[in-house]
């Protein structure tokens, strides 16, 4: 039987760089000790106080269908938080609660792209981006950022790719690069979106993990609240990846359409999860800082280790739970290096190539194991890179 192109072409080939990840997982299942620095999952679990709120809510009976747009309490909490952090007036009518940020990214593209429209995204990119755009029936078009620009996007490059485009998807703090977009970068992007009538879809799921500079939501820039859809999530800020709870913030009339979409797709998010999310967001910044603290510490460890050698380059590590390393001095591709590191030292990192062409010759290291093992793995990685670079120089 025939299947739709929408589903069969969702992942659109490429993505070979995931071989390293699957190989590492196979090695683990066969009993090998592998240091896994691959995916973005905290090494702590959801805080017991949040689980307590979840249990209380479920026992109080919030296990039936919840309101499709989200509970009033969580929508109000998210609106207040967004308003406080961005200065832009925001009410529950600007908020849809979604089963995670990923569902928000999909809904956002469904809302603004017609079949055949172009949805722009920036390379390197979070793995699901092109498939999410294609899933909405649109053509996914990548715009490269460069290591030389420290992966800050250039408005000229986006403009050069903008024919036929209706949307631009950005992500700051960025996965996979760990870069936080500067105010100048975001102002240039906002000007471009206004000039070219592009919806800006702003993925801000790492907004509590900023190590250098400050997070700026482009929705706060002049004139942008009417054409920006912000995607947020409890996953990273509160170590609630498995709870599947996030949101979209945007203009009221778009949220009304999102509610229709949610009615016909997800039918909302469980009430006890939403109550736990409200509790967590109201628990104050200390909890969020505690959850971000291990990454802040390990980022400092990485900076020190990288400063003590000169083979591996460090992309400015400004936010999110990853560091992106430039391993071009070894003469290997990111994929070649990651495979060799796994073979020789049982350390698994993600090849830059799994996040697009622009991250070739790089590897992404997730800071998701305890400090001591993290520092030791990174030291081994640097020593291995130096050996490879020496061999190359001797050839
Ligand atoms: N955006 C980015 C950049 C991510 O890294 C992730 C998860 N790794 C998501 C969105 C989706 O997160 P979730 O659906 O868990 O909120």
Tab-separated table of C-alpha atoms and ligand atoms in Angstrom:
chain	number	residue	atom	x	y	z
A	1	UNK	CA	0.000	0.000	0.000
A	2	UNK	CA	1.154	3.489	-0.784
A	3	UNK	CA	2.302	5.728	2.041
A	4	UNK	CA	2.309	9.518	1.901
A	5	UNK	CA	5.388	11.380	0.752
A	6	UNK	CA	4.942	13.492	3.866
A	7	UNK	CA	5.784	10.504	6.058
A	8	UNK	CA	8.225	8.653	3.812
A	9	UNK	CA	10.271	11.793	3.082
A	10	UNK	CA	10.208	13.134	6.597
A	11	UNK	CA	13.833	12.429	7.421
A	12	UNK	CA	15.076	13.042	3.885
A	13	UNK	CA	18.293	11.003	3.831
A	14	UNK	CA	21.633	12.155	5.263
A	15	UNK	CA	22.162	11.993	9.010
A	16	UNK	CA	24.876	9.338	8.653
A	17	UNK	CA	26.675	10.878	11.603
A	18	UNK	CA	24.200	9.087	13.886
A	19	UNK	CA	26.072	5.831	13.231
A	20	UNK	CA	28.498	6.684	16.028
A	21	UNK	CA	25.640	7.127	18.480
A	22	UNK	CA	24.005	3.810	17.560
A	23	UNK	CA	27.358	2.022	17.593
A	24	UNK	CA	28.061	3.353	21.098
A	25	UNK	CA	24.630	2.179	22.246
A	26	UNK	CA	25.302	-1.281	20.770
A	27	UNK	CA	28.644	-1.451	22.568
A	28	UNK	CA	26.921	-0.582	25.863
A	29	UNK	CA	24.258	-3.245	25.319
A	30	UNK	CA	27.039	-5.783	24.672
A	31	UNK	CA	28.551	-4.950	28.052
A	32	UNK	CA	31.373	-2.537	27.066
A	33	UNK	CA	32.056	0.446	29.297
A	34	UNK	CA	31.490	3.478	27.083
A	35	UNK	CA	31.661	7.106	28.192
A	36	UNK	CA	28.597	8.538	26.477
A	37	UNK	CA	28.715	12.249	25.743
A	38	UNK	CA	26.107	12.111	23.029
A	39	UNK	CA	22.538	13.153	23.750
A	40	UNK	CA	21.063	16.088	25.666
A	41	UNK	CA	19.678	14.362	28.711
A	42	UNK	CA	20.546	15.517	32.252
A	43	UNK	CA	22.407	13.120	34.550
A	44	UNK	CA	19.920	14.027	37.307
A	45	UNK	CA	16.235	13.086	37.407
A	46	UNK	CA	13.191	15.318	37.956
A	47	UNK	CA	13.339	16.895	41.416
A	48	UNK	CA	11.376	14.994	44.115
A	49	UNK	CA	9.432	18.170	44.975
A	50	UNK	CA	8.110	18.309	41.389
A	51	UNK	CA	7.254	14.612	41.510
A	52	UNK	CA	5.419	15.282	44.771
A	53	UNK	CA	3.292	17.961	43.091
A	54	UNK	CA	2.622	15.548	40.224
A	55	UNK	CA	1.483	12.812	42.598
A	56	UNK	CA	-0.718	15.137	44.660
A	57	UNK	CA	-2.401	16.400	41.495
A	58	UNK	CA	-2.988	12.901	40.135
A	59	UNK	CA	-4.359	11.683	43.489
A	60	UNK	CA	-6.637	14.729	43.599
A	61	UNK	CA	-8.176	13.438	40.398
A	62	UNK	CA	-6.417	15.384	37.627
A	63	UNK	CA	-6.099	12.268	35.510
A	64	UNK	CA	-8.958	12.949	33.082
A	65	UNK	CA	-8.906	15.052	29.928
A	66	UNK	CA	-7.358	18.415	30.657
A	67	UNK	CA	-8.303	21.662	28.902
A	68	UNK	CA	-6.889	21.413	25.369
A	69	UNK	CA	-5.132	24.839	25.369
A	70	UNK	CA	-3.604	24.051	28.755
A	71	UNK	CA	-4.841	24.630	32.300
A	72	UNK	CA	-5.531	28.254	33.202
A	73	UNK	CA	-2.971	27.950	35.972
A	74	UNK	CA	-0.115	26.825	33.717
A	75	UNK	CA	-1.008	29.223	30.897
A	76	UNK	CA	-1.042	32.098	33.399
A	77	UNK	CA	2.241	30.953	34.914
A	78	UNK	CA	3.960	30.706	31.516
A	79	UNK	CA	2.517	34.086	30.447
A	80	UNK	CA	3.775	35.770	33.622
A	81	UNK	CA	7.185	34.196	33.230
A	82	UNK	CA	7.512	35.221	29.585
A	83	UNK	CA	6.334	38.751	30.363
A	84	UNK	CA	8.750	39.055	33.265
A	85	UNK	CA	11.696	37.819	31.216
A	86	UNK	CA	10.939	39.693	27.986
A	87	UNK	CA	9.023	42.798	29.080
A	88	UNK	CA	6.373	42.079	26.429
A	89	UNK	CA	2.751	42.049	27.672
A	90	UNK	CA	1.664	38.408	27.617
A	91	UNK	CA	-1.519	36.752	28.850
A	92	UNK	CA	-2.818	33.213	28.819
A	93	UNK	CA	-4.417	34.031	25.444
A	94	UNK	CA	-0.896	34.180	24.006
A	95	UNK	CA	-0.002	30.713	25.321
A	96	UNK	CA	-0.703	27.157	24.173
A	97	UNK	CA	0.614	24.303	26.318
A	98	UNK	CA	2.095	21.504	24.176
A	99	UNK	CA	3.426	18.000	24.841
A	100	UNK	CA	7.037	19.251	24.793
A	101	UNK	CA	8.924	21.776	22.721
A	102	UNK	CA	9.076	19.404	19.749
A	103	UNK	CA	5.279	19.412	19.415
A	104	UNK	CA	5.467	23.218	19.591
A	105	UNK	CA	7.988	23.341	16.744
A	106	UNK	CA	5.749	21.140	14.613
A	107	UNK	CA	2.593	23.124	15.406
A	108	UNK	CA	4.385	26.399	14.653
A	109	UNK	CA	5.344	25.200	11.166
A	110	UNK	CA	1.856	23.765	10.573
A	111	UNK	CA	0.462	27.189	11.402
A	112	UNK	CA	2.590	29.250	9.022
A	113	UNK	CA	3.682	26.995	6.131
A	114	UNK	CA	1.513	25.868	3.250
A	115	UNK	CA	2.634	22.922	1.097
A	116	UNK	CA	5.405	24.123	-1.197
A	117	UNK	CA	6.348	27.111	0.964
A	118	UNK	CA	9.942	27.288	2.090
A	119	UNK	CA	10.771	27.071	5.789
A	120	UNK	CA	14.296	28.301	6.552
A	121	UNK	CA	16.520	26.901	9.281
A	122	UNK	CA	20.138	27.440	10.207
A	123	UNK	CA	22.914	24.888	9.795
A	124	UNK	CA	24.273	23.455	12.138
A	125	UNK	CA	20.838	22.521	13.442
A	126	UNK	CA	19.040	20.417	16.023
A	127	UNK	CA	18.444	17.036	14.411
A	128	UNK	CA	14.655	17.256	14.023
A	129	UNK	CA	14.470	20.662	12.300
A	130	UNK	CA	14.362	19.715	8.607
A	131	UNK	CA	11.952	16.818	9.247
A	132	UNK	CA	9.685	19.070	11.311
A	133	UNK	CA	9.461	21.574	8.452
A	134	UNK	CA	8.896	18.811	5.881
A	135	UNK	CA	6.296	17.221	8.162
A	136	UNK	CA	4.257	20.410	7.822
A	137	UNK	CA	4.403	19.968	4.028
A	138	UNK	CA	6.955	22.725	3.469
A	139	UNK	CA	10.360	22.683	1.793
A	140	UNK	CA	13.138	22.758	4.391
A	141	UNK	CA	15.970	25.049	3.266
A	142	UNK	CA	19.187	25.276	5.285
A	143	UNK	CA	21.217	28.466	5.621
A	144	UNK	CA	24.817	27.848	6.632
A	145	UNK	CA	26.492	29.611	9.520
A	146	UNK	CA	30.272	29.305	9.758
A	147	UNK	CA	32.867	28.387	12.338
A	148	UNK	CA	34.707	31.576	11.330
A	149	UNK	CA	31.681	33.643	12.474
A	150	UNK	CA	31.520	31.544	15.662
A	151	UNK	CA	28.240	30.200	14.203
A	152	UNK	CA	26.449	33.543	14.637
A	153	UNK	CA	24.038	33.736	11.680
A	154	UNK	CA	24.455	36.490	9.100
A	155	UNK	CA	21.290	38.228	7.928
A	156	UNK	CA	22.774	38.542	4.388
A	157	UNK	CA	23.074	34.752	4.084
A	158	UNK	CA	19.506	34.282	5.292
A	159	UNK	CA	18.278	36.952	2.890
A	160	UNK	CA	20.073	35.266	-0.010
A	161	UNK	CA	18.047	32.098	0.692
A	162	UNK	CA	14.733	33.819	1.419
A	163	UNK	CA	12.960	33.547	-1.945
A	164	UNK	CA	9.728	31.623	-1.403
A	165	UNK	CA	10.312	31.486	2.338
A	166	UNK	CA	7.548	32.131	4.864
A	167	UNK	CA	9.397	31.305	8.072
A	168	UNK	CA	12.780	31.238	9.739
A	169	UNK	CA	13.546	28.864	12.594
A	170	UNK	CA	16.276	29.922	15.018
A	171	UNK	CA	17.581	28.478	18.276
A	172	UNK	CA	19.399	30.398	20.983
A	173	UNK	CA	21.081	29.229	23.200
A	174	UNK	CA	21.981	26.866	20.401
A	175	UNK	CA	22.046	23.129	20.137
A	176	UNK	CA	24.495	21.877	18.848
A	177	UNK	CA	26.977	24.791	18.940
A	178	UNK	CA	26.457	26.121	22.493
A	179	UNK	CA	26.468	29.638	21.034
A	180	UNK	CA	24.133	32.387	22.318
A	181	UNK	CA	23.042	34.795	19.585
A	182	UNK	CA	24.135	38.363	20.197
A	183	UNK	CA	21.705	41.277	20.335
A	184	UNK	CA	23.165	42.476	17.022
A	185	UNK	CA	22.547	39.097	15.385
A	186	UNK	CA	18.953	39.045	16.643
A	187	UNK	CA	18.312	42.654	15.608
A	188	UNK	CA	19.595	41.908	12.108
A	189	UNK	CA	17.365	38.825	11.943
A	190	UNK	CA	14.360	40.801	13.209
A	191	UNK	CA	14.910	43.515	10.566
A	192	UNK	CA	15.123	40.880	7.880
A	193	UNK	CA	11.947	39.116	9.068
A	194	UNK	CA	10.077	42.417	9.024
A	195	UNK	CA	11.381	43.379	5.582
A	196	UNK	CA	10.629	39.964	4.063
A	197	UNK	CA	7.429	39.185	6.008
A	198	UNK	CA	8.901	36.055	7.559
A	199	UNK	CA	7.488	34.396	10.628
A	200	UNK	CA	10.248	33.991	13.171
A	201	UNK	CA	10.003	30.686	15.031
A	202	UNK	CA	12.262	31.048	18.043
A	203	UNK	CA	13.260	27.854	19.840
A	204	UNK	CA	14.215	28.958	23.354
A	205	UNK	CA	14.182	25.636	25.186
A	206	UNK	CA	17.670	26.318	26.629
A	207	UNK	CA	16.850	29.821	27.904
A	208	UNK	CA	17.816	29.007	31.513
A	209	UNK	CA	21.229	27.718	30.485
A	210	UNK	CA	23.236	30.818	29.627
A	211	UNK	CA	26.848	30.922	30.800
A	212	UNK	CA	28.018	34.078	29.088
A	213	UNK	CA	25.996	37.089	27.943
A	214	UNK	CA	22.228	37.106	28.404
A	215	UNK	CA	19.312	35.397	26.751
A	216	UNK	CA	17.332	37.769	24.549
A	217	UNK	CA	14.019	36.583	23.164
A	218	UNK	CA	13.568	38.139	19.710
A	219	UNK	CA	9.839	38.500	20.484
A	220	UNK	CA	10.956	41.397	22.706
A	221	UNK	CA	12.500	43.338	19.815
A	222	UNK	CA	10.485	46.269	18.400
A	223	UNK	CA	7.592	45.138	16.207
A	224	UNK	CA	8.415	41.432	16.536
A	225	UNK	CA	5.660	40.260	18.932
A	226	UNK	CA	3.222	40.087	15.986
A	227	UNK	CA	5.375	37.809	13.881
A	228	UNK	CA	7.282	35.664	16.372
A	229	UNK	CA	6.287	32.265	17.729
A	230	UNK	CA	8.359	31.318	20.765
A	231	UNK	CA	8.782	27.646	21.649
A	232	UNK	CA	9.582	26.828	25.276
A	233	UNK	CA	9.813	23.650	27.330
A	234	UNK	CA	10.119	22.187	30.816
A	235	UNK	CA	12.522	19.544	29.489
A	236	UNK	CA	15.852	21.302	29.878
A	237	UNK	CA	15.090	23.971	32.487
A	238	UNK	CA	13.569	21.517	34.989
A	239	UNK	CA	14.997	18.131	33.973
A	240	UNK	CA	11.513	17.050	32.895
A	241	UNK	CA	12.339	15.570	29.482
A	242	UNK	CA	10.037	12.584	29.992
A	243	UNK	CA	7.063	14.636	31.198
A	244	UNK	CA	6.527	16.097	27.714
A	245	UNK	CA	5.451	19.587	28.621
A	246	UNK	CA	6.221	22.769	26.694
A	247	UNK	CA	4.505	25.765	25.131
A	248	UNK	CA	4.163	28.148	22.234
A	249	UNK	CA	3.815	31.858	22.849
A	250	UNK	CA	2.494	34.035	20.033
A	251	UNK	CA	-0.203	36.441	18.852
A	252	UNK	CA	-3.672	35.647	20.219
A	253	UNK	CA	-5.262	34.898	16.832
A	254	UNK	CA	-2.550	32.334	16.042
A	255	UNK	CA	-3.028	30.669	19.434
A	256	UNK	CA	-6.734	30.234	18.577
A	257	UNK	CA	-5.695	28.258	15.488
A	258	UNK	CA	-3.176	26.285	17.537
A	259	UNK	CA	-5.987	25.285	19.876
A	260	UNK	CA	-7.879	23.872	16.871
A	261	UNK	CA	-4.767	22.025	15.774
A	262	UNK	CA	-4.222	20.609	19.271
A	263	UNK	CA	-7.866	19.490	19.411
A	264	UNK	CA	-7.277	17.449	16.256
A	265	UNK	CA	-3.839	16.082	17.150
A	266	UNK	CA	-2.606	15.841	20.724
A	267	UNK	CA	-5.745	16.784	22.661
A	268	UNK	CA	-3.616	18.534	25.212
A	269	UNK	CA	-1.247	17.568	27.992
A	270	UNK	CA	-2.154	15.528	31.131
A	271	UNK	CA	-3.450	17.711	33.973
A	272	UNK	CA	-1.129	16.225	36.595
A	273	UNK	CA	1.886	17.000	34.381
A	274	UNK	CA	0.677	20.569	33.923
A	275	UNK	CA	0.157	20.969	37.671
A	276	UNK	CA	3.688	19.701	38.258
A	277	UNK	CA	4.976	22.175	35.654
A	278	UNK	CA	3.101	25.064	37.338
A	279	UNK	CA	4.591	24.045	40.664
A	280	UNK	CA	8.093	23.850	39.153
A	281	UNK	CA	7.873	27.223	37.395
A	282	UNK	CA	6.617	28.850	40.592
A	283	UNK	CA	9.283	27.169	42.725
A	284	UNK	CA	11.652	30.044	41.975
A	285	UNK	CA	14.928	30.486	40.203
A	286	UNK	CA	16.996	28.579	42.772
A	287	UNK	CA	15.640	25.260	41.510
A	288	UNK	CA	16.380	26.251	37.904
A	289	UNK	CA	19.866	27.382	38.840
A	290	UNK	CA	20.494	24.095	40.660
A	291	UNK	CA	19.495	22.189	37.529
A	292	UNK	CA	21.722	24.350	35.317
A	293	UNK	CA	24.661	24.343	37.777
A	294	UNK	CA	26.327	21.065	36.698
A	295	UNK	CA	26.528	22.298	33.100
A	296	UNK	CA	27.913	25.651	34.217
A	297	UNK	CA	30.619	23.838	36.227
A	298	UNK	CA	31.514	21.418	33.438
A	299	UNK	CA	31.638	24.225	30.899
A	300	UNK	CA	34.235	25.919	33.146
A	301	UNK	CA	36.175	22.642	33.335
A	302	UNK	CA	36.070	22.374	29.539
A	303	UNK	CA	37.298	25.953	29.100
A	304	UNK	CA	40.276	25.283	31.422
A	305	UNK	CA	41.179	22.001	29.754
A	306	UNK	CA	40.913	23.418	26.266
A	307	UNK	CA	42.976	26.483	27.207
A	308	UNK	CA	45.828	24.188	28.255
A	309	UNK	CA	46.365	22.733	24.754
A	310	UNK	CA	46.370	23.957	21.195
A	311	UNK	CA	45.091	21.167	18.947
A	312	UNK	CA	41.356	21.250	19.622
A	313	UNK	CA	39.450	24.510	19.153
A	314	UNK	CA	36.511	25.469	21.360
A	315	UNK	CA	33.518	27.192	19.788
A	316	UNK	CA	32.481	29.950	22.265
A	317	UNK	CA	30.653	27.912	24.921
A	318	UNK	CA	28.022	30.457	25.931
A	319	UNK	CA	24.976	28.340	26.714
A	320	UNK	CA	23.108	25.007	26.595
A	321	UNK	CA	24.426	21.639	27.737
A	322	UNK	CA	26.999	21.065	25.000
A	323	UNK	CA	30.437	22.181	23.907
A	324	UNK	CA	31.329	22.107	20.227
A	325	UNK	CA	34.948	21.286	19.496
A	326	UNK	CA	36.877	22.004	16.322
A	327	UNK	CA	38.978	18.921	15.503
A	328	UNK	CA	40.065	19.922	11.995
A	329	UNK	CA	43.719	20.059	13.084
A	330	UNK	CA	43.644	16.253	13.314
A	331	UNK	CA	43.041	15.999	9.563
A	332	UNK	CA	39.906	13.942	10.224
A	333	UNK	CA	36.262	14.774	9.665
A	334	UNK	CA	34.103	15.061	12.771
A	335	UNK	CA	32.725	11.634	11.942
A	336	UNK	CA	36.177	10.126	11.404
A	337	UNK	CA	37.392	11.577	14.681
A	338	UNK	CA	34.304	10.443	16.638
A	339	UNK	CA	34.616	6.903	15.267
A	340	UNK	CA	38.321	6.738	16.059
A	341	UNK	CA	37.745	8.085	19.585
A	342	UNK	CA	35.068	5.474	20.193
A	343	UNK	CA	37.287	2.677	18.853
A	344	UNK	CA	40.418	3.609	20.761
A	345	UNK	CA	39.098	5.116	24.002
A	346	UNK	CA	35.435	4.058	24.228
A	347	UNK	CA	34.350	7.682	24.392
A	348	UNK	CA	31.261	8.556	22.341
A	349	UNK	CA	30.720	12.110	21.068
A	350	UNK	CA	28.485	13.327	18.245
A	351	UNK	CA	30.128	14.136	14.905
A	352	UNK	CA	29.392	17.708	13.830
A	353	UNK	CA	28.223	16.294	10.496
A	354	UNK	CA	25.141	14.812	12.191
A	355	UNK	CA	23.959	18.407	12.674
A	356	UNK	CA	24.557	19.548	9.100
A	357	UNK	CA	27.356	20.386	6.707
A	358	UNK	CA	28.337	23.595	8.492
A	359	UNK	CA	29.617	21.689	11.533
A	360	UNK	CA	31.936	19.421	9.501
A	361	UNK	CA	35.261	18.865	11.226
A	362	UNK	CA	33.696	19.419	14.645
A	363	UNK	CA	32.314	17.186	17.374
A	364	UNK	CA	29.601	17.999	19.892
A	365	UNK	CA	30.264	16.933	23.464
A	366	UNK	CA	27.256	16.722	25.808
A	367	UNK	CA	28.195	17.758	29.362
A	368	UNK	CA	25.966	15.098	30.811
A	369	UNK	CA	28.186	12.956	33.058
A	370	UNK	CA	29.704	13.718	36.449
A	371	UNK	CA	32.446	16.339	36.594
A	372	UNK	CA	35.334	13.998	37.213
A	373	UNK	CA	34.531	11.597	34.383
A	374	UNK	CA	33.680	14.514	32.125
A	375	UNK	CA	37.044	16.213	32.712
A	376	UNK	CA	38.921	12.958	32.290
A	377	UNK	CA	37.116	12.128	29.009
A	378	UNK	CA	37.783	15.590	27.647
A	379	UNK	CA	41.446	15.362	28.585
A	380	UNK	CA	41.702	12.015	26.794
A	381	UNK	CA	39.952	13.489	23.762
A	382	UNK	CA	42.436	16.370	23.587
A	383	UNK	CA	45.453	14.068	24.010
A	384	UNK	CA	44.113	11.772	21.300
A	385	UNK	CA	43.593	14.745	18.986
A	386	UNK	CA	47.151	15.933	19.644
A	387	UNK	CA	48.526	12.484	18.746
A	388	UNK	CA	46.556	12.463	15.509
A	389	UNK	CA	47.693	15.992	14.658
A	390	UNK	CA	51.341	15.026	15.334
A	391	UNK	CA	51.035	11.961	13.065
A	392	UNK	CA	49.549	14.155	10.375
A	393	UNK	CA	52.360	16.694	10.693
A	394	UNK	CA	54.931	13.871	10.402
A	395	UNK	CA	53.421	12.546	7.159
B	1	LIG	N1	14.776	22.178	20.534
B	1	LIG	C1	16.051	21.860	20.795
B	1	LIG	C2	17.124	22.763	20.280
B	1	LIG	C3	16.365	20.701	21.504
B	1	LIG	O1	17.644	20.392	21.742
B	1	LIG	C4	15.306	19.869	21.944
B	1	LIG	C5	15.552	18.574	22.695
B	1	LIG	N2	16.788	18.031	22.657
B	1	LIG	C6	13.997	20.264	21.657
B	1	LIG	C7	13.754	21.414	20.968
B	1	LIG	C8	12.807	19.447	22.054
B	1	LIG	O2	12.709	19.319	23.407
B	1	LIG	P1	11.381	18.810	24.131
B	1	LIG	O3	10.439	18.302	23.079
B	1	LIG	O4	11.824	17.744	25.073
B	1	LIG	O5	10.844	20.016	24.819
